[in-house]
Short mmCIF file of C-alpha atoms in Angstrom, two decimals:
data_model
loop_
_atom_site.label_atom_id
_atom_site.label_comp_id
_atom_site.label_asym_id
_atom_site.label_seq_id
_atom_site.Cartn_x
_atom_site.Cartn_y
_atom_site.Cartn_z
CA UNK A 1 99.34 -24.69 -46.43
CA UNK A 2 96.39 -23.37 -49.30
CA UNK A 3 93.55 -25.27 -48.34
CA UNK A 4 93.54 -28.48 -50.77
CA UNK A 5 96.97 -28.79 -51.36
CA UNK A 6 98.50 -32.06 -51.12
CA UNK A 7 102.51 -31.69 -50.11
CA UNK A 8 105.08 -33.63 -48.37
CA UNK A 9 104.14 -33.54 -44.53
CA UNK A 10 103.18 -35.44 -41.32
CA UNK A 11 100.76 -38.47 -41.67
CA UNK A 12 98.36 -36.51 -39.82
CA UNK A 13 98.36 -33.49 -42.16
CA UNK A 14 97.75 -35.50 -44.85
CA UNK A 15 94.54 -38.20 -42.92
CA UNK A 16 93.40 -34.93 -42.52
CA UNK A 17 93.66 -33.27 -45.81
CA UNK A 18 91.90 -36.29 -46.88
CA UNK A 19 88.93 -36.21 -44.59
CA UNK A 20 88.59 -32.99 -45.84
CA UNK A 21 88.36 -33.51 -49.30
CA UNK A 22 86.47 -36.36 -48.41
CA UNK A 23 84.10 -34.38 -46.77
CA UNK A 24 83.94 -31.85 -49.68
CA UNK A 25 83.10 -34.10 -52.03
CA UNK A 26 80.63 -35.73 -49.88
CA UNK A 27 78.16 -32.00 -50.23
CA UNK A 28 78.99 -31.43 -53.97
CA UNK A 29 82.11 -29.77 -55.46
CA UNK A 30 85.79 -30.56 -54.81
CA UNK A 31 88.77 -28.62 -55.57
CA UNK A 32 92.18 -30.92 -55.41
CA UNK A 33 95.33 -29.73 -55.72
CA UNK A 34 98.51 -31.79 -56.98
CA UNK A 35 101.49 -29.80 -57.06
CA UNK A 36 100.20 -26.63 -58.16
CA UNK A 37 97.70 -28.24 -60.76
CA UNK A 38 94.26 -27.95 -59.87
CA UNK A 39 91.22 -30.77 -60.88
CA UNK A 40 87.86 -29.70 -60.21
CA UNK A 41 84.98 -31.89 -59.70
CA UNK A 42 81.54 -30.10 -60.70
CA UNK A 43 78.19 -30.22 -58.57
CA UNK A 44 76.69 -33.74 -59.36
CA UNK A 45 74.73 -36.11 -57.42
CA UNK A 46 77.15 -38.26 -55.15
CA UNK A 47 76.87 -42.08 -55.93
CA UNK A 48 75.96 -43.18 -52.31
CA UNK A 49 74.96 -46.38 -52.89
CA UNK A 50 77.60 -48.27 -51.77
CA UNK A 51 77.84 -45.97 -48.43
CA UNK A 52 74.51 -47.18 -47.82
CA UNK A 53 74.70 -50.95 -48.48
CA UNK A 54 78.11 -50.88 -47.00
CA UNK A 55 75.68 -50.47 -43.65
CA UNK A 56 72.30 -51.23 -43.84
CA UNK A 57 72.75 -54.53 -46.01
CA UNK A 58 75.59 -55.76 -43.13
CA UNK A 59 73.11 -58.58 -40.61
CA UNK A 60 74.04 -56.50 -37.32
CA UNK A 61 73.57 -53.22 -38.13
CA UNK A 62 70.40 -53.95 -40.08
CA UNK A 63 69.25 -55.76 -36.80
CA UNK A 64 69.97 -52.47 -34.94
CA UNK A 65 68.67 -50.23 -37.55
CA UNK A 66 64.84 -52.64 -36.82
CA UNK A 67 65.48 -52.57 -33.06
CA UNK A 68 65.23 -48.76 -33.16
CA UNK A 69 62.69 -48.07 -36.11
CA UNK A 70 60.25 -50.90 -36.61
CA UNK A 71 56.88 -50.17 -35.66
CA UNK A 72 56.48 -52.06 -32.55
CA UNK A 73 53.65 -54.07 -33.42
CA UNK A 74 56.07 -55.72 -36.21
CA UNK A 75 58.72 -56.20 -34.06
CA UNK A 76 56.35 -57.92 -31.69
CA UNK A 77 55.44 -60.33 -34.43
CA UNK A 78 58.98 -60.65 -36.32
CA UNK A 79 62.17 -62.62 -35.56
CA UNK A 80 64.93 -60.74 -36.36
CA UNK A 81 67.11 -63.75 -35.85
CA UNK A 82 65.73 -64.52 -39.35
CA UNK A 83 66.56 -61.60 -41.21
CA UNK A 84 67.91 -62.42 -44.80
CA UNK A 85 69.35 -60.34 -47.47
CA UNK A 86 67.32 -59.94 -50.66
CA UNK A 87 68.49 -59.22 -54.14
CA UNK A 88 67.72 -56.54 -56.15
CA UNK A 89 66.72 -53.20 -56.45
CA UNK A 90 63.08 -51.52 -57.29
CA UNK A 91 64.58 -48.17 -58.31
CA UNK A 92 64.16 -46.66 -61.72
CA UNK A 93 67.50 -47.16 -63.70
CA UNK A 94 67.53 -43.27 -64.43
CA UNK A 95 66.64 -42.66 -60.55
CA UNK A 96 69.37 -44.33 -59.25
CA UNK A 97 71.68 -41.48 -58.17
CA UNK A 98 69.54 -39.66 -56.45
CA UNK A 99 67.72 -42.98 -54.52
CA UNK A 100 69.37 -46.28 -53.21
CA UNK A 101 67.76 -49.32 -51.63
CA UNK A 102 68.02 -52.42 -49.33
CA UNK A 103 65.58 -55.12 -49.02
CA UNK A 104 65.44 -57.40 -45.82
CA UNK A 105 62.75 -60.48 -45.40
CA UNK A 106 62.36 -62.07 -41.97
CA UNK A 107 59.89 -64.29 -40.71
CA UNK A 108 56.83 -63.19 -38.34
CA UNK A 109 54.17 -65.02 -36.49
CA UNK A 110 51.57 -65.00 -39.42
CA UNK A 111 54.67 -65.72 -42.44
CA UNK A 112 56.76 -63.88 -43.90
CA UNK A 113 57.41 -60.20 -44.08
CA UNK A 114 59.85 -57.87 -46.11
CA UNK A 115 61.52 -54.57 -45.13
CA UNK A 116 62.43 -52.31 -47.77
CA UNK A 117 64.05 -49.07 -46.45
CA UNK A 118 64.54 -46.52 -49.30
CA UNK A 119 67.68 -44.12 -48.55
CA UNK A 120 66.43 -39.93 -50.17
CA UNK A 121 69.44 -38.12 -51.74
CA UNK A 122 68.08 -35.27 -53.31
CA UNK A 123 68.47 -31.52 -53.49
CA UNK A 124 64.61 -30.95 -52.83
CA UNK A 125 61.93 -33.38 -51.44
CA UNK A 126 59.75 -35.58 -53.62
CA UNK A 127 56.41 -34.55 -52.53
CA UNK A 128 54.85 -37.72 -54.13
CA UNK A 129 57.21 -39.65 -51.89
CA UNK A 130 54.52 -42.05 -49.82
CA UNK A 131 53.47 -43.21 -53.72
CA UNK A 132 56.81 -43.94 -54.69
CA UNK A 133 57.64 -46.18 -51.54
CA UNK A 134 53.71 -47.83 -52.17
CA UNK A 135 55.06 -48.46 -55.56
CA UNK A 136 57.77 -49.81 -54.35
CA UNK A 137 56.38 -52.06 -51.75
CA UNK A 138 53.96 -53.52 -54.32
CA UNK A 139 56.51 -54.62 -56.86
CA UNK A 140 58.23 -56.39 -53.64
CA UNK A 141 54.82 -58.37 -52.80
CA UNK A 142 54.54 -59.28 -57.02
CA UNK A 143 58.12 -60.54 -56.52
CA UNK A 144 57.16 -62.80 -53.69
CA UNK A 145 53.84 -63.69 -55.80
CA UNK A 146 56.23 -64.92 -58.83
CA UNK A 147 58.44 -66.73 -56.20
CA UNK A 148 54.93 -69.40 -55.92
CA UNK A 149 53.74 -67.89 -52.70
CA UNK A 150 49.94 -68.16 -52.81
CA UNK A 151 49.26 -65.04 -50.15
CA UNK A 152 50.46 -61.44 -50.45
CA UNK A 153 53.55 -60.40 -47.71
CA UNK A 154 53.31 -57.74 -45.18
CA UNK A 155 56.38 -54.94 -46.62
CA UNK A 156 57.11 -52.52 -44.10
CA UNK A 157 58.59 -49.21 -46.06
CA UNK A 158 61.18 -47.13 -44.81
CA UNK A 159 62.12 -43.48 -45.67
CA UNK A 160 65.60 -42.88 -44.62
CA UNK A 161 66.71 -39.19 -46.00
CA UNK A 162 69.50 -36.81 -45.03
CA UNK A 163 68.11 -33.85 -46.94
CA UNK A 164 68.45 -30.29 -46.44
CA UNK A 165 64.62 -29.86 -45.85
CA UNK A 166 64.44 -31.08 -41.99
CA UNK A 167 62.07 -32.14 -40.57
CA UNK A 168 60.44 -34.12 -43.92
CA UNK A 169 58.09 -31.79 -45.03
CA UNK A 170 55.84 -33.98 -47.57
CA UNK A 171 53.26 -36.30 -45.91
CA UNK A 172 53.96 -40.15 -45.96
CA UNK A 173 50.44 -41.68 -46.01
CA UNK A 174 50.15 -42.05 -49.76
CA UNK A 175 46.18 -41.65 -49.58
CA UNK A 176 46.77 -38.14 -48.71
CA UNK A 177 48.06 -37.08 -51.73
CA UNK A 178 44.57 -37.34 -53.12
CA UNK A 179 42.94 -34.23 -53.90
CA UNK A 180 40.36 -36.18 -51.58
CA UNK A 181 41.48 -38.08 -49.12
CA UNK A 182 38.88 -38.85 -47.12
CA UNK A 183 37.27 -40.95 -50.61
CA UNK A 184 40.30 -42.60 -51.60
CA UNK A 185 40.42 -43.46 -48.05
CA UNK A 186 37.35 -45.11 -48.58
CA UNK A 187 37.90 -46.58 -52.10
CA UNK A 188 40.99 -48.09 -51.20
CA UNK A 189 40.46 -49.48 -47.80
CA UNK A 190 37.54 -51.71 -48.54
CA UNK A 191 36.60 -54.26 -51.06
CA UNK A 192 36.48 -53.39 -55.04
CA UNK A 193 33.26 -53.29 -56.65
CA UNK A 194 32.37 -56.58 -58.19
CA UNK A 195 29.84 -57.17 -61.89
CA UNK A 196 29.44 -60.76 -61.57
CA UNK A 197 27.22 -60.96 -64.42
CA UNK A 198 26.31 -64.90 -63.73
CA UNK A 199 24.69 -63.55 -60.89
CA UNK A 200 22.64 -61.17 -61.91
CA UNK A 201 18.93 -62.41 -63.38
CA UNK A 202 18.38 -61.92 -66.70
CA UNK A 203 15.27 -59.50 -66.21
CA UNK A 204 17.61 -56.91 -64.65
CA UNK A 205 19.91 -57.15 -67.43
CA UNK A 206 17.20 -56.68 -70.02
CA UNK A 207 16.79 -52.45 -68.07
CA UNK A 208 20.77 -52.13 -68.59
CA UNK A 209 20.17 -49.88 -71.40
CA UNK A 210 23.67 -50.25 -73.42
CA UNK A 211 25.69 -52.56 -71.43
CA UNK A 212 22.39 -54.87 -71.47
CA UNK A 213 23.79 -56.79 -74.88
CA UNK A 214 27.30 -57.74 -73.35
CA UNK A 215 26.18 -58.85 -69.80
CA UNK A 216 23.50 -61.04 -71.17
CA UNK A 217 25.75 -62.71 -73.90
CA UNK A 218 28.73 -62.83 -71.73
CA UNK A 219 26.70 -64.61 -68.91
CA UNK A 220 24.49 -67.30 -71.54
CA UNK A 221 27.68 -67.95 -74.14
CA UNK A 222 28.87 -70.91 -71.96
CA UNK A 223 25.23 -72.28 -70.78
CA UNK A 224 22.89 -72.23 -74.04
CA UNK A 225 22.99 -72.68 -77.13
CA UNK A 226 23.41 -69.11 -78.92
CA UNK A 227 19.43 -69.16 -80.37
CA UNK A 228 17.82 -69.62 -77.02
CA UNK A 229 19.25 -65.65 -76.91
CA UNK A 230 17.65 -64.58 -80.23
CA UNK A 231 14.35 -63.13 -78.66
CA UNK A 232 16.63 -61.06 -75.92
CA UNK A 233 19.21 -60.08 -78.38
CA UNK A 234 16.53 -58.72 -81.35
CA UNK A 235 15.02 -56.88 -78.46
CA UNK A 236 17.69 -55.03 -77.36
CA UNK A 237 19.22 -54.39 -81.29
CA UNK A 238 15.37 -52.65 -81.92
CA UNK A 239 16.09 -50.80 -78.53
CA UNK A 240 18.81 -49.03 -80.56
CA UNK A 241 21.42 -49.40 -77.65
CA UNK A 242 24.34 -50.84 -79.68
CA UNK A 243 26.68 -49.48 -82.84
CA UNK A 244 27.17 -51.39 -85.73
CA UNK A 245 30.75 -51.57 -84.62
CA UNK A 246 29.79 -53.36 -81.20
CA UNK A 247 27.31 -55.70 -83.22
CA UNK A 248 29.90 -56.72 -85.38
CA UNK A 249 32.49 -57.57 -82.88
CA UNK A 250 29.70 -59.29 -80.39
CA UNK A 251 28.83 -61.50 -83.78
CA UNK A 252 32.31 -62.36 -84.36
CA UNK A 253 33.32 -63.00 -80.94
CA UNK A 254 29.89 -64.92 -80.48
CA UNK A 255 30.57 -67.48 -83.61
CA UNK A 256 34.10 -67.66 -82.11
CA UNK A 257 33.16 -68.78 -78.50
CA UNK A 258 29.37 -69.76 -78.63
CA UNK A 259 27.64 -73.01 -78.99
CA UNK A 260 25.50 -73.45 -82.12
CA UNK A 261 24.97 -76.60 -83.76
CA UNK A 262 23.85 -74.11 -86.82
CA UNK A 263 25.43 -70.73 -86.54
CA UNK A 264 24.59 -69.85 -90.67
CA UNK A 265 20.82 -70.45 -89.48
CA UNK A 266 21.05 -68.15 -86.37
CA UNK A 267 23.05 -65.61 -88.41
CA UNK A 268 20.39 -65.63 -91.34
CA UNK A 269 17.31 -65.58 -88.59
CA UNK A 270 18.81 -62.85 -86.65
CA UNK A 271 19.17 -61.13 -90.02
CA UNK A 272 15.00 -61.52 -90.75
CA UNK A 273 14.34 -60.21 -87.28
CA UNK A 274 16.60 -57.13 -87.15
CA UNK A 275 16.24 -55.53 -90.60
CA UNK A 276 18.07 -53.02 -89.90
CA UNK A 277 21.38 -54.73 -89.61
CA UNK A 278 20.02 -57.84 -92.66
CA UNK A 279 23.11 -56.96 -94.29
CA UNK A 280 25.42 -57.16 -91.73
CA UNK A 281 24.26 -60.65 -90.56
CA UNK A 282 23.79 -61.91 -93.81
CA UNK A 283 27.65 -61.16 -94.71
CA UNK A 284 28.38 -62.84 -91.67
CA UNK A 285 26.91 -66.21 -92.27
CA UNK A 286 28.23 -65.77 -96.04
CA UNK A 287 31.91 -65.56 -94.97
CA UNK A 288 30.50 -68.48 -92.20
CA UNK A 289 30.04 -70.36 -94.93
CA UNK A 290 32.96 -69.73 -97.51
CA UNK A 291 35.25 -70.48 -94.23
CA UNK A 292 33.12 -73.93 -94.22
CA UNK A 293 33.72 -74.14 -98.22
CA UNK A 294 37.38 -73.64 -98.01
CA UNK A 295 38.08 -76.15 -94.75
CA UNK A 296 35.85 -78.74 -96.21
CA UNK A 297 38.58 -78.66 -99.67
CA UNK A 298 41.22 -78.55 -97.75
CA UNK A 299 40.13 -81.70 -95.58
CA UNK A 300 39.56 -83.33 -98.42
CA UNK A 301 42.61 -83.06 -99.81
CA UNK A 302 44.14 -84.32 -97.04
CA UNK A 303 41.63 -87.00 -96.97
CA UNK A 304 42.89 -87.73 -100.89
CA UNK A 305 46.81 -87.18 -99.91
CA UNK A 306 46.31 -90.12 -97.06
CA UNK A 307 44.39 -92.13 -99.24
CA UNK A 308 47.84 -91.60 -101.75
CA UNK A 309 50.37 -93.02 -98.55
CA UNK A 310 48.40 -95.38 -97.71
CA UNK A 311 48.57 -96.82 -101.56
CA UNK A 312 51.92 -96.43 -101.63
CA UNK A 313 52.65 -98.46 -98.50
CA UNK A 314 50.44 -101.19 -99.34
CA UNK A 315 52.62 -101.30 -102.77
CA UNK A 316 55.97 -101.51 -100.53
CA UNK A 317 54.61 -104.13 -97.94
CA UNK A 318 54.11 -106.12 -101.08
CA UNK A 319 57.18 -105.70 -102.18
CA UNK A 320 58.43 -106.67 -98.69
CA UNK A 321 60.16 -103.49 -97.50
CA UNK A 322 61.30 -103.24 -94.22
CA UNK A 323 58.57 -101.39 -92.01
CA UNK A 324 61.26 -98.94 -91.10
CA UNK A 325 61.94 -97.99 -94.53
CA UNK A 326 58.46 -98.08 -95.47
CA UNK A 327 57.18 -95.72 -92.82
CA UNK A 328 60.43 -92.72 -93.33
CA UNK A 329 58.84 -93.55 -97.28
CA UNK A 330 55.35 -92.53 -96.49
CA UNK A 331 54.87 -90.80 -92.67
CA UNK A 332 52.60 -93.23 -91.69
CA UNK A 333 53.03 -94.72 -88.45
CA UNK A 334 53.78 -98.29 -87.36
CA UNK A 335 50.37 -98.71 -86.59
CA UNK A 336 48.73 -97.42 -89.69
CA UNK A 337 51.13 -100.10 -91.47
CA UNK A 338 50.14 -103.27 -89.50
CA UNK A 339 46.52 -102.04 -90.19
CA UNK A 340 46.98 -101.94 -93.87
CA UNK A 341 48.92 -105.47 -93.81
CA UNK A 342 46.53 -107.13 -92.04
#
């Protein structure tokens, strides 16, 4: 019989004409034929996803997949008796032929931990691989973050390939795939730096050269009113260490956020001190002030339109309207209406 030929025979000849083909199609390419006609199937990544859930997301085999690869000092500290399926999948919708995934929480000594094994199906091996699976681990500890958990989980990643490159060639310690490992090795196993800028004294801001203007308002804005700042802040736009651009935003954002029981009078005093920006303070506390023009109008015409309802219902209760009827008449409320009839 031609090899893929499907004819009238034995059960045998045909479970294994089908293992074959199976097979086939399993490393790329199949070639079926149907009575004489022949289908091809071209080389295309082979959807293995189910394969691989089929297994690894069953409770039993996942338990002895952990018995034989978890790292012993997570085994020592899990309960496999609490393994639990999770949802999901962290892989890149156009990524998803050549990668599949199964995530497993369980519970451990110090709370709860998640193991995310990540099954390789590609022609060549993804050198950035160790990134990927810290990449992948992180979105799982932001998913147990969003579930309400106040502390991040322990995620053990798995690699489990099958390629044609044996053994893996690409390393799987993600801080080696700095061009300097031995820093990012340092940067990334030890605290961030921190600018608390309440804590520093207000002295050592003053030598900060350019980033001196938005530590020392960012620390006072919430303490002080904005003209205890004036002497500092003239003295460091003479300096020269800030754009006209920066100004401007740091005087909006100031007006914005600040406390100032006068901000027109600080704007126009900052603009006598720093005459090199006058005009750029003085259009500030001129807008300042058409904003105050245009809110005080419009208060007062809702002062005049209330004044207006308030006529009006005094005219109905006269006229002894219900209240009901008097209030869907006017919009005041049943309150402003027994203060007007009393």
């Amino acid at each position: 019989m031609a090899k893929g030929t499907l004819r009238a025979g034995s059960g045998n000849q045909v479970l294994a004409l089908v293992m074959e083909q199976t097979l086939c199609y399993i490393h790329g390419s199949v070639n079926v034929t149907w009575q004489g006609s022949t289908m091809k199937k071209s080389d295309t990544p082979v959807p293995h996803d189910g394969l691989f859930k089929t297994f690894l997301a069953h409770p039993d085999t996942a338990r002895d997949f952990l018995e034989i690869y978890l790292p012993p000092e997570i085994r020592k500290s899990g309960d496999l008796n609490t393994l639990q399926l999770e949802s999901g999948s962290f892989i890149e919708e156009d990524l998803r032929t050549y990668f599949a995934d199964v995530l497993w929480s369980m519970k451990t000594t110090t709370g709860e931990a998640y193991i995310y094994t990540l099954l390789e199906h590609q022609s060549s091996p993804d050198r950035h691989m160790a990134f990927r699976l810290m990449r992948y681990a992180i979105a799982v500890m932001q998913r147990h973050l969003d579930k309400g958990y106040a502390q991040l989980p322990l995620v053990v990643p798995f690699l489990f390939c099958h390629g044609r490159a044996s053994p893996w060639p690409c390393p799987l310690n993600w801080l080696t795939l700095f061009s300097d490992p031995e820093m990012a090795h340092q940067l990334y196993t030890r605290s961030f730096p921190l600018i608390d800028v309440s804590a520093l004294e207000d002295d050592d801001i003053m030598q900060h050269r350019r980033m001196a203007m938005l530590e020392l308002v960012l620390k006072r804005i919430h303490t002080q009113d904005l003209r205890a700042l004036m002497e500092s802040l003239v003295t460091l736009i003479a300096a020269g260490y800030t754009t006209e651009g920066q100004l401007a935003t740091l005087i909006n954002w100031m007006l914005q956020t600040g406390d100032t029981a006068r901000p027109q009078a600080f704007l126009r005093e900052m603009a006598q001190q720093s005459p090199h920006y006058k005009e750029l303070f003085m259009t500030a506390a001129q807008r300042l002030e058409q904003q105050g023009i245009k809110k005080g109008r419009r208060e007062g015409i809702r002062l005049g339109e209330q004044k207006a309802k308030q006529e009006v219902a005094r005219s109905l209760l006269k006229m002894g309207l219900p209240v009901q009827a008097i209030i869907e008449a006017t919009g005041l409320s049943e309150r402003a209406l027994a203060e007007l009839a009393s």
